[in-house]
mmCIF file of C-alpha atoms and ligand atoms in Angstrom:
data_model
loop_
_atom_site.group_PDB
_atom_site.id
_atom_site.type_symbol
_atom_site.label_atom_id
_atom_site.label_comp_id
_atom_site.label_asym_id
_atom_site.label_seq_id
_atom_site.Cartn_x
_atom_site.Cartn_y
_atom_site.Cartn_z
ATOM 1 C CA UNK A 1 29.127 32.974 37.421
ATOM 2 C CA UNK A 2 26.241 34.908 35.891
ATOM 3 C CA UNK A 3 26.801 37.187 33.010
ATOM 4 C CA UNK A 4 27.858 40.542 34.499
ATOM 5 C CA UNK A 5 25.204 42.127 32.286
ATOM 6 C CA UNK A 6 22.617 40.793 34.706
ATOM 7 C CA UNK A 7 24.174 42.675 37.627
ATOM 8 C CA UNK A 8 22.749 46.109 38.432
ATOM 9 C CA UNK A 9 25.472 48.701 38.739
ATOM 10 C CA UNK A 10 23.400 51.344 40.379
ATOM 11 C CA UNK A 11 19.651 51.492 40.988
ATOM 12 C CA UNK A 12 17.150 52.892 43.470
ATOM 13 C CA UNK A 13 15.851 50.559 46.124
ATOM 14 C CA UNK A 14 12.199 49.423 45.838
ATOM 15 C CA UNK A 15 11.065 51.826 48.549
ATOM 16 C CA UNK A 16 13.099 54.590 46.705
ATOM 17 C CA UNK A 17 14.785 55.591 49.907
ATOM 18 C CA UNK A 18 18.291 54.387 49.131
ATOM 19 C CA UNK A 19 20.648 53.823 46.230
ATOM 20 C CA UNK A 20 21.661 50.215 45.725
ATOM 21 C CA UNK A 21 25.135 49.831 44.264
ATOM 22 C CA UNK A 22 27.231 46.858 43.381
ATOM 23 C CA UNK A 23 30.523 47.454 45.324
ATOM 24 C CA UNK A 24 32.997 47.343 42.532
ATOM 25 C CA UNK A 25 36.019 47.495 44.867
ATOM 26 C CA UNK A 26 35.215 43.839 45.812
ATOM 27 C CA UNK A 27 34.942 42.469 42.204
ATOM 28 C CA UNK A 28 35.470 40.029 40.805
ATOM 29 C CA UNK A 29 35.649 37.851 43.965
ATOM 30 C CA UNK A 30 32.629 39.133 45.795
ATOM 31 C CA UNK A 31 29.206 40.252 44.490
ATOM 32 C CA UNK A 32 28.042 42.523 47.212
ATOM 33 C CA UNK A 33 25.401 45.244 47.084
ATOM 34 C CA UNK A 34 25.434 48.239 49.270
ATOM 35 C CA UNK A 35 22.316 50.285 50.289
ATOM 36 C CA UNK A 36 23.264 53.947 50.685
ATOM 37 C CA UNK A 37 21.094 56.763 51.920
ATOM 38 C CA UNK A 38 23.334 59.112 53.906
ATOM 39 C CA UNK A 39 25.296 61.932 52.247
ATOM 40 C CA UNK A 40 28.668 60.811 53.557
ATOM 41 C CA UNK A 41 28.196 57.194 52.401
ATOM 42 C CA UNK A 42 27.078 58.276 48.937
ATOM 43 C CA UNK A 43 30.071 60.654 48.620
ATOM 44 C CA UNK A 44 32.438 57.950 49.882
ATOM 45 C CA UNK A 45 31.101 55.343 47.491
ATOM 46 C CA UNK A 46 31.881 57.660 44.518
ATOM 47 C CA UNK A 47 35.245 58.743 45.887
ATOM 48 C CA UNK A 48 36.386 55.199 46.652
ATOM 49 C CA UNK A 49 35.149 53.970 43.275
ATOM 50 C CA UNK A 50 32.622 51.501 44.797
ATOM 51 C CA UNK A 51 30.502 52.978 41.935
ATOM 52 C CA UNK A 52 32.626 54.251 39.117
ATOM 53 C CA UNK A 53 32.737 54.987 35.406
ATOM 54 C CA UNK A 54 31.524 58.307 34.193
ATOM 55 C CA UNK A 55 27.892 57.491 33.330
ATOM 56 C CA UNK A 56 27.399 55.293 36.426
ATOM 57 C CA UNK A 57 28.756 58.185 38.582
ATOM 58 C CA UNK A 58 26.194 60.432 36.918
ATOM 59 C CA UNK A 59 23.384 57.975 37.732
ATOM 60 C CA UNK A 60 24.563 57.639 41.393
ATOM 61 C CA UNK A 61 24.738 61.373 41.734
ATOM 62 C CA UNK A 62 21.205 61.826 40.331
ATOM 63 C CA UNK A 63 19.726 59.144 42.577
ATOM 64 C CA UNK A 64 21.857 60.536 45.470
ATOM 65 C CA UNK A 65 20.579 64.035 45.136
ATOM 66 C CA UNK A 66 17.006 62.837 45.007
ATOM 67 C CA UNK A 67 17.433 60.745 48.191
ATOM 68 C CA UNK A 68 19.109 63.578 50.039
ATOM 69 C CA UNK A 69 16.565 66.179 48.905
ATOM 70 C CA UNK A 70 13.771 63.833 50.011
ATOM 71 C CA UNK A 71 15.156 64.104 53.487
ATOM 72 C CA UNK A 72 14.394 67.824 53.700
ATOM 73 C CA UNK A 73 11.867 68.556 56.440
ATOM 74 C CA UNK A 74 9.558 71.557 55.806
ATOM 75 C CA UNK A 75 7.516 73.051 53.054
ATOM 76 C CA UNK A 76 9.404 76.216 52.353
ATOM 77 C CA UNK A 77 10.567 76.116 48.708
ATOM 78 C CA UNK A 78 13.455 78.610 49.128
ATOM 79 C CA UNK A 79 14.699 76.673 52.181
ATOM 80 C CA UNK A 80 14.396 73.450 50.182
ATOM 81 C CA UNK A 81 16.384 74.980 47.281
ATOM 82 C CA UNK A 82 19.188 76.157 49.484
ATOM 83 C CA UNK A 83 19.323 72.660 51.177
ATOM 84 C CA UNK A 84 19.442 70.942 47.806
ATOM 85 C CA UNK A 85 22.115 73.255 46.502
ATOM 86 C CA UNK A 86 24.425 72.440 49.412
ATOM 87 C CA UNK A 87 23.919 68.672 48.837
ATOM 88 C CA UNK A 88 24.534 69.095 45.077
ATOM 89 C CA UNK A 89 27.827 70.928 45.717
ATOM 90 C CA UNK A 90 28.883 68.356 48.262
ATOM 91 C CA UNK A 91 28.237 65.322 45.933
ATOM 92 C CA UNK A 92 29.942 67.263 43.118
ATOM 93 C CA UNK A 93 33.119 67.418 45.143
ATOM 94 C CA UNK A 94 33.570 63.708 45.208
ATOM 95 C CA UNK A 95 35.445 63.336 41.886
ATOM 96 C CA UNK A 96 36.581 66.109 39.466
ATOM 97 C CA UNK A 97 37.241 64.584 36.062
ATOM 98 C CA UNK A 98 34.152 62.733 34.955
ATOM 99 C CA UNK A 99 31.864 65.442 33.722
ATOM 100 C CA UNK A 100 28.712 63.239 34.040
ATOM 101 C CA UNK A 101 28.853 63.865 37.743
ATOM 102 C CA UNK A 102 28.321 67.664 37.427
ATOM 103 C CA UNK A 103 26.173 67.072 34.322
ATOM 104 C CA UNK A 104 23.618 65.009 36.238
ATOM 105 C CA UNK A 105 23.581 67.246 39.250
ATOM 106 C CA UNK A 106 23.099 70.347 37.093
ATOM 107 C CA UNK A 107 20.372 68.703 35.139
ATOM 108 C CA UNK A 108 18.382 67.977 38.317
ATOM 109 C CA UNK A 109 19.138 71.470 39.708
ATOM 110 C CA UNK A 110 18.037 73.244 36.507
ATOM 111 C CA UNK A 111 14.816 71.258 36.545
ATOM 112 C CA UNK A 112 14.186 72.456 40.104
ATOM 113 C CA UNK A 113 14.911 76.087 39.210
ATOM 114 C CA UNK A 114 12.547 75.936 36.212
ATOM 115 C CA UNK A 115 9.715 74.557 38.453
ATOM 116 C CA UNK A 116 10.319 76.197 41.872
ATOM 117 C CA UNK A 117 7.519 78.891 41.446
ATOM 118 C CA UNK A 118 4.880 76.399 40.284
ATOM 119 C CA UNK A 119 5.153 73.507 42.730
ATOM 120 C CA UNK A 120 5.198 72.555 46.341
ATOM 121 C CA UNK A 121 8.251 71.007 48.030
ATOM 122 C CA UNK A 122 6.546 67.583 47.963
ATOM 123 C CA UNK A 123 5.888 67.860 44.206
ATOM 124 C CA UNK A 124 9.497 69.099 43.600
ATOM 125 C CA UNK A 125 10.862 66.069 45.473
ATOM 126 C CA UNK A 126 8.758 63.762 43.265
ATOM 127 C CA UNK A 127 9.917 65.569 40.152
ATOM 128 C CA UNK A 128 13.568 65.064 41.230
ATOM 129 C CA UNK A 129 12.881 61.365 41.497
ATOM 130 C CA UNK A 130 11.417 61.256 38.040
ATOM 131 C CA UNK A 131 14.355 63.243 36.581
ATOM 132 C CA UNK A 132 16.848 60.830 38.214
ATOM 133 C CA UNK A 133 14.949 57.849 36.759
ATOM 134 C CA UNK A 134 15.194 59.531 33.293
ATOM 135 C CA UNK A 135 18.937 59.964 33.647
ATOM 136 C CA UNK A 136 19.200 56.172 34.354
ATOM 137 C CA UNK A 137 16.761 55.039 31.617
ATOM 138 C CA UNK A 138 18.302 57.330 29.038
ATOM 139 C CA UNK A 139 21.726 56.021 29.830
ATOM 140 C CA UNK A 140 20.606 52.441 29.052
ATOM 141 C CA UNK A 141 19.285 53.572 25.656
ATOM 142 C CA UNK A 142 22.452 55.684 24.944
ATOM 143 C CA UNK A 143 24.713 52.790 25.718
ATOM 144 C CA UNK A 144 22.823 50.470 23.435
ATOM 145 C CA UNK A 145 22.974 53.046 20.631
ATOM 146 C CA UNK A 146 26.763 53.426 21.112
ATOM 147 C CA UNK A 147 26.990 49.617 21.020
ATOM 148 C CA UNK A 148 25.072 49.416 17.674
ATOM 149 C CA UNK A 149 27.309 52.154 16.015
ATOM 150 C CA UNK A 150 30.480 50.410 17.347
ATOM 151 C CA UNK A 151 29.252 47.028 16.188
ATOM 152 C CA UNK A 152 29.158 48.313 12.597
ATOM 153 C CA UNK A 153 32.929 48.792 12.770
ATOM 154 C CA UNK A 154 33.645 45.134 13.758
ATOM 155 C CA UNK A 155 34.569 42.157 11.586
ATOM 156 C CA UNK A 156 34.318 38.458 12.501
ATOM 157 C CA UNK A 157 37.386 37.310 14.405
ATOM 158 C CA UNK A 158 38.554 40.771 15.292
ATOM 159 C CA UNK A 159 40.923 41.349 18.250
ATOM 160 C CA UNK A 160 39.677 44.299 20.301
ATOM 161 C CA UNK A 161 41.848 46.070 22.865
ATOM 162 C CA UNK A 162 40.190 48.015 25.680
ATOM 163 C CA UNK A 163 41.659 49.973 28.578
ATOM 164 C CA UNK A 164 40.124 50.380 32.066
ATOM 165 C CA UNK A 165 36.469 49.406 32.292
ATOM 166 C CA UNK A 166 33.842 51.114 30.148
ATOM 167 C CA UNK A 167 31.418 48.206 30.288
ATOM 168 C CA UNK A 168 28.119 47.591 31.910
ATOM 169 C CA UNK A 169 29.622 48.237 35.366
ATOM 170 C CA UNK A 170 30.571 51.741 34.332
ATOM 171 C CA UNK A 171 27.115 52.699 33.062
ATOM 172 C CA UNK A 172 23.403 52.008 33.911
ATOM 173 C CA UNK A 173 23.745 49.022 31.541
ATOM 174 C CA UNK A 174 25.800 47.755 28.556
ATOM 175 C CA UNK A 175 28.679 50.322 28.849
ATOM 176 C CA UNK A 176 30.274 52.318 26.112
ATOM 177 C CA UNK A 177 33.510 50.700 24.905
ATOM 178 C CA UNK A 178 32.297 47.229 25.651
ATOM 179 C CA UNK A 179 28.724 47.856 24.376
ATOM 180 C CA UNK A 180 29.658 46.912 20.745
ATOM 181 C CA UNK A 181 30.717 43.511 22.055
ATOM 182 C CA UNK A 182 27.446 42.901 23.884
ATOM 183 C CA UNK A 183 25.605 43.863 20.698
ATOM 184 C CA UNK A 184 27.824 41.488 18.641
ATOM 185 C CA UNK A 185 26.917 38.710 21.120
ATOM 186 C CA UNK A 186 23.246 39.484 20.563
ATOM 187 C CA UNK A 187 23.836 38.927 16.820
ATOM 188 C CA UNK A 188 25.302 35.503 17.535
ATOM 189 C CA UNK A 189 28.942 36.500 17.023
ATOM 190 C CA UNK A 190 31.162 34.334 19.240
ATOM 191 C CA UNK A 191 34.469 34.818 17.463
ATOM 192 C CA UNK A 192 35.640 38.156 18.846
ATOM 193 C CA UNK A 193 38.672 38.276 21.071
ATOM 194 C CA UNK A 194 38.851 40.950 23.714
ATOM 195 C CA UNK A 195 42.217 42.035 25.187
ATOM 196 C CA UNK A 196 41.935 43.873 28.528
ATOM 197 C CA UNK A 197 44.700 46.134 29.674
ATOM 198 C CA UNK A 198 45.012 45.426 33.404
ATOM 199 C CA UNK A 199 44.997 49.230 34.103
ATOM 200 C CA UNK A 200 47.274 50.012 36.926
ATOM 201 C CA UNK A 201 46.926 51.097 39.657
ATOM 202 C CA UNK A 202 43.300 50.233 40.461
ATOM 203 C CA UNK A 203 43.083 47.293 37.937
ATOM 204 C CA UNK A 204 39.733 48.137 36.423
ATOM 205 C CA UNK A 205 40.798 46.153 33.325
ATOM 206 C CA UNK A 206 41.833 42.995 35.224
ATOM 207 C CA UNK A 207 39.114 43.105 37.868
ATOM 208 C CA UNK A 208 36.146 44.494 35.914
ATOM 209 C CA UNK A 209 36.607 44.308 32.130
ATOM 210 C CA UNK A 210 38.053 40.805 32.156
ATOM 211 C CA UNK A 211 35.278 39.683 34.529
ATOM 212 C CA UNK A 212 32.591 41.259 32.361
ATOM 213 C CA UNK A 213 33.836 39.792 29.097
ATOM 214 C CA UNK A 214 34.590 36.415 30.570
ATOM 215 C CA UNK A 215 31.180 36.009 32.195
ATOM 216 C CA UNK A 216 29.572 37.142 28.892
ATOM 217 C CA UNK A 217 31.339 34.118 27.215
ATOM 218 C CA UNK A 218 33.874 36.204 25.174
ATOM 219 C CA UNK A 219 37.374 34.888 24.529
ATOM 220 C CA UNK A 220 39.138 37.220 26.918
ATOM 221 C CA UNK A 221 42.904 37.873 27.331
ATOM 222 C CA UNK A 222 44.317 39.944 30.172
ATOM 223 C CA UNK A 223 47.598 41.805 29.538
ATOM 224 C CA UNK A 224 49.625 44.083 31.755
ATOM 225 C CA UNK A 225 49.569 47.690 30.512
ATOM 226 C CA UNK A 226 53.175 47.433 29.361
ATOM 227 C CA UNK A 227 52.293 44.425 27.073
ATOM 228 C CA UNK A 228 50.060 46.499 24.833
ATOM 229 C CA UNK A 229 52.840 47.336 22.382
ATOM 230 C CA UNK A 230 54.031 43.736 21.790
ATOM 231 C CA UNK A 231 50.365 42.616 21.529
ATOM 232 C CA UNK A 232 49.773 45.265 18.781
ATOM 233 C CA UNK A 233 53.074 44.401 17.058
ATOM 234 C CA UNK A 234 52.134 40.721 16.926
ATOM 235 C CA UNK A 235 49.052 41.692 14.930
ATOM 236 C CA UNK A 236 46.516 40.593 17.569
ATOM 237 C CA UNK A 237 44.697 43.895 17.714
ATOM 238 C CA UNK A 238 42.406 45.088 14.849
ATOM 239 C CA UNK A 239 40.621 47.910 16.619
ATOM 240 C CA UNK A 240 40.686 49.668 19.997
ATOM 241 C CA UNK A 241 37.640 50.872 21.996
ATOM 242 C CA UNK A 242 38.060 52.948 25.104
ATOM 243 C CA UNK A 243 35.701 55.130 27.092
ATOM 244 C CA UNK A 244 35.947 58.746 28.246
ATOM 245 C CA UNK A 245 35.413 60.772 31.353
ATOM 246 C CA UNK A 246 35.251 64.081 29.547
ATOM 247 C CA UNK A 247 35.494 64.968 25.912
ATOM 248 C CA UNK A 248 36.506 68.565 25.112
ATOM 249 C CA UNK A 249 35.042 70.623 22.241
ATOM 250 C CA UNK A 250 37.999 69.912 19.993
ATOM 251 C CA UNK A 251 37.875 66.168 20.547
ATOM 252 C CA UNK A 252 40.652 65.832 23.123
ATOM 253 C CA UNK A 253 39.469 63.502 25.758
ATOM 254 C CA UNK A 254 40.254 62.446 29.377
ATOM 255 C CA UNK A 255 40.089 58.758 30.214
ATOM 256 C CA UNK A 256 41.724 56.420 32.641
ATOM 257 C CA UNK A 257 45.545 56.874 33.069
ATOM 258 C CA UNK A 258 47.294 55.086 30.293
ATOM 259 C CA UNK A 259 44.736 55.696 27.551
ATOM 260 C CA UNK A 260 46.856 58.327 25.776
ATOM 261 C CA UNK A 261 49.791 55.906 25.665
ATOM 262 C CA UNK A 262 47.510 53.245 24.030
ATOM 263 C CA UNK A 263 46.452 55.866 21.400
ATOM 264 C CA UNK A 264 50.090 56.797 20.692
ATOM 265 C CA UNK A 265 50.959 53.131 20.164
ATOM 266 C CA UNK A 266 47.861 52.559 18.011
ATOM 267 C CA UNK A 267 48.970 55.392 15.720
ATOM 268 C CA UNK A 268 52.465 53.854 15.423
ATOM 269 C CA UNK A 269 51.085 50.463 14.511
ATOM 270 C CA UNK A 270 48.291 51.844 12.273
ATOM 271 C CA UNK A 271 45.356 50.489 14.378
ATOM 272 C CA UNK A 272 42.019 52.283 14.433
ATOM 273 C CA UNK A 273 41.485 53.909 17.852
ATOM 274 C CA UNK A 274 37.942 54.845 18.857
ATOM 275 C CA UNK A 275 36.635 56.756 21.897
ATOM 276 C CA UNK A 276 33.163 55.557 22.877
ATOM 277 C CA UNK A 277 31.255 58.249 24.808
ATOM 278 C CA UNK A 278 27.693 59.368 25.285
ATOM 279 C CA UNK A 279 27.057 63.011 24.352
ATOM 280 C CA UNK A 280 26.542 63.587 28.140
ATOM 281 C CA UNK A 281 30.331 63.162 28.396
ATOM 282 C CA UNK A 282 31.101 65.799 25.714
ATOM 283 C CA UNK A 283 31.660 69.087 27.497
ATOM 284 C CA UNK A 284 31.487 71.926 25.030
ATOM 285 C CA UNK A 285 32.329 74.356 27.749
ATOM 286 C CA UNK A 286 35.795 72.679 27.952
ATOM 287 C CA UNK A 287 37.592 73.960 24.930
ATOM 288 C CA UNK A 288 40.642 71.561 24.904
ATOM 289 C CA UNK A 289 42.058 68.758 26.929
ATOM 290 C CA UNK A 290 44.295 71.287 28.748
ATOM 291 C CA UNK A 291 41.170 72.611 30.502
ATOM 292 C CA UNK A 292 40.134 69.205 31.932
ATOM 293 C CA UNK A 293 40.822 68.847 35.660
ATOM 294 C CA UNK A 294 42.857 65.713 36.373
ATOM 295 C CA UNK A 295 42.087 63.823 39.565
ATOM 296 C CA UNK A 296 45.226 63.130 41.691
ATOM 297 C CA UNK A 297 44.824 60.225 44.025
ATOM 298 C CA UNK A 298 46.610 58.800 47.030
ATOM 299 C CA UNK A 299 50.177 57.295 46.703
ATOM 300 C CA UNK A 300 49.120 54.153 48.586
ATOM 301 C CA UNK A 301 47.124 53.059 45.485
ATOM 302 C CA UNK A 302 50.470 52.617 43.737
ATOM 303 C CA UNK A 303 52.758 51.483 46.519
ATOM 304 C CA UNK A 304 50.536 49.232 48.608
ATOM 305 C CA UNK A 305 47.198 48.320 47.177
ATOM 306 C CA UNK A 306 46.867 44.706 45.871
ATOM 307 C CA UNK A 307 50.153 43.687 47.460
ATOM 308 C CA UNK A 308 50.430 41.599 50.636
ATOM 309 C CA UNK A 309 52.858 44.228 51.917
ATOM 310 C CA UNK A 310 54.183 47.538 50.703
ATOM 311 C CA UNK A 311 56.407 46.886 47.694
ATOM 312 C CA UNK A 312 58.036 50.254 47.126
ATOM 313 C CA UNK A 313 60.676 51.888 49.343
ATOM 314 C CA UNK A 314 59.359 53.991 52.196
ATOM 315 C CA UNK A 315 59.617 57.743 51.411
ATOM 316 C CA UNK A 316 59.789 57.359 47.577
ATOM 317 C CA UNK A 317 57.867 60.143 45.771
ATOM 318 C CA UNK A 318 54.801 58.904 43.941
ATOM 319 C CA UNK A 319 52.664 60.526 41.267
ATOM 320 C CA UNK A 320 49.219 59.170 40.901
ATOM 321 C CA UNK A 321 47.152 61.027 38.234
ATOM 322 C CA UNK A 322 43.960 59.026 37.728
ATOM 323 C CA UNK A 323 43.402 60.208 34.151
ATOM 324 C CA UNK A 324 45.288 61.446 31.119
ATOM 325 C CA UNK A 325 44.295 63.322 28.031
ATOM 326 C CA UNK A 326 44.413 61.828 24.601
ATOM 327 C CA UNK A 327 45.044 64.336 21.868
ATOM 328 C CA UNK A 328 42.258 64.502 19.237
ATOM 329 C CA UNK A 329 44.887 64.039 16.504
ATOM 330 C CA UNK A 330 45.283 60.393 17.627
ATOM 331 C CA UNK A 331 41.511 59.587 17.600
ATOM 332 C CA UNK A 332 39.997 57.800 14.642
ATOM 333 C CA UNK A 333 36.452 58.513 15.685
ATOM 334 C CA UNK A 334 34.334 59.235 18.667
ATOM 335 C CA UNK A 335 31.313 56.854 18.882
ATOM 336 C CA UNK A 336 28.267 58.543 20.428
ATOM 337 C CA UNK A 337 24.566 57.559 20.656
ATOM 338 C CA UNK A 338 23.997 60.103 17.759
ATOM 339 C CA UNK A 339 26.492 58.452 15.510
ATOM 340 C CA UNK A 340 30.222 58.392 14.928
ATOM 341 C CA UNK A 341 32.066 61.735 14.960
ATOM 342 C CA UNK A 342 35.073 61.925 12.677
ATOM 343 C CA UNK A 343 37.662 64.721 12.550
ATOM 344 C CA UNK A 344 37.401 67.657 12.592
ATOM 345 C CA UNK A 345 35.524 66.936 15.835
ATOM 346 C CA UNK A 346 34.362 70.486 16.532
ATOM 347 C CA UNK A 347 32.530 70.488 13.177
ATOM 348 C CA UNK A 348 31.132 67.002 13.701
ATOM 349 C CA UNK A 349 29.862 67.895 17.124
ATOM 350 C CA UNK A 350 28.201 70.992 15.614
ATOM 351 C CA UNK A 351 26.458 68.891 12.966
ATOM 352 C CA UNK A 352 25.227 66.470 15.662
ATOM 353 C CA UNK A 353 23.666 69.451 17.489
ATOM 354 C CA UNK A 354 25.850 69.034 20.606
ATOM 355 C CA UNK A 355 25.867 72.300 22.548
HETATM 356 O O1 MRU B 1 38.389 55.901 37.805
HETATM 357 P P1 MRU B 1 37.297 55.195 37.045
HETATM 358 O O2 MRU B 1 37.289 53.764 37.176
HETATM 359 O O3 MRU B 1 35.923 55.837 37.324
HETATM 360 O O4 MRU B 1 37.623 55.602 35.539
HETATM 361 C C1 MRU B 1 36.722 55.037 34.565
HETATM 362 C C2 MRU B 1 37.185 55.364 33.137
HETATM 363 O O5 MRU B 1 38.182 55.981 32.919
HETATM 364 C C3 MRU B 1 36.185 54.947 32.126
HETATM 365 O O6 MRU B 1 36.882 54.584 30.952
HETATM 366 C C4 MRU B 1 35.261 56.183 31.805
HETATM 367 O O7 MRU B 1 34.663 56.621 32.923
HETATM 368 C C5 MRU B 1 34.183 55.729 30.806
HETATM 369 S S1 MRU B 1 33.027 54.658 31.554
HETATM 370 C C6 MRU B 1 31.829 54.352 30.398
#
């Protein structure tokens, strides 16, 4: 199997008329690309996690808005704007927690508003395409920078625990939490050991992170989520890297369900716990974690998915929050493309010029 780093998570097709995504619901068994150009299929691909991970969702939304806007027929700028606004709001309704979705859509929208009086519809469409390309290109550079800062924290032979998937599949390329490991490989380090939490219920750790790390040639160990404590207790974990879907102004952050438990255990065992996130995931308008909307998903993901037949009693109540919030007091540092923020995070973000 090829190194997962060679797979494109989300790109524009050559004719720039569709988004090409790697369908992550089929990994690791099948490598299948989907070409999407209709509003409902782009929305569905984000909702169903065919494309997932905060930065990758942002890229899909940016390309998606460009493609949908390109379908506008007519040359009336005001009509074009109200058409694009509807498509923007529709795409934005696909998932609530990852702020990169609304961040990317708002970036393209603000660019349109700033240019609407100076350009024709045709020109505005082209500018949307260029802006979407920039979102993707910048994400590659951002992820590499996060990787370089994270790499500085590593020592030869380290055991690294990660939760969910914040690797190349979750971004335009390289990832956030797994980027330091890709950078270490580039430096010829081949003695790191990565532990992947399986990440119930959708198994992003087992299906995606384990796949990424194994195909990259890293010594990879898969553990069930409830094995994290004993793995830490046995002294196998030196450092923890996780991603984020939204970081609040005080450093609280939402990430895949189970992350906050990992942080609590890490504090108990005295293991450094780092959140790896681009500054596009830091939402200064969200004051604390209590203000982050948490996506609730269908019960079937818990009771039926991945099992040959339903394994829970019919009629049992099921909670399925897709994310939880890790309190900033449990976070050693937040690794961004602008450097590592240490507590107090509000002051660190201010020094980094994050607005
Ligand atoms: O529901 P998912 O798979 O989209 O959740 C993904 C995560 O929680 C990631 O850790 C986060 O988006 C960061 S990806 C760089």
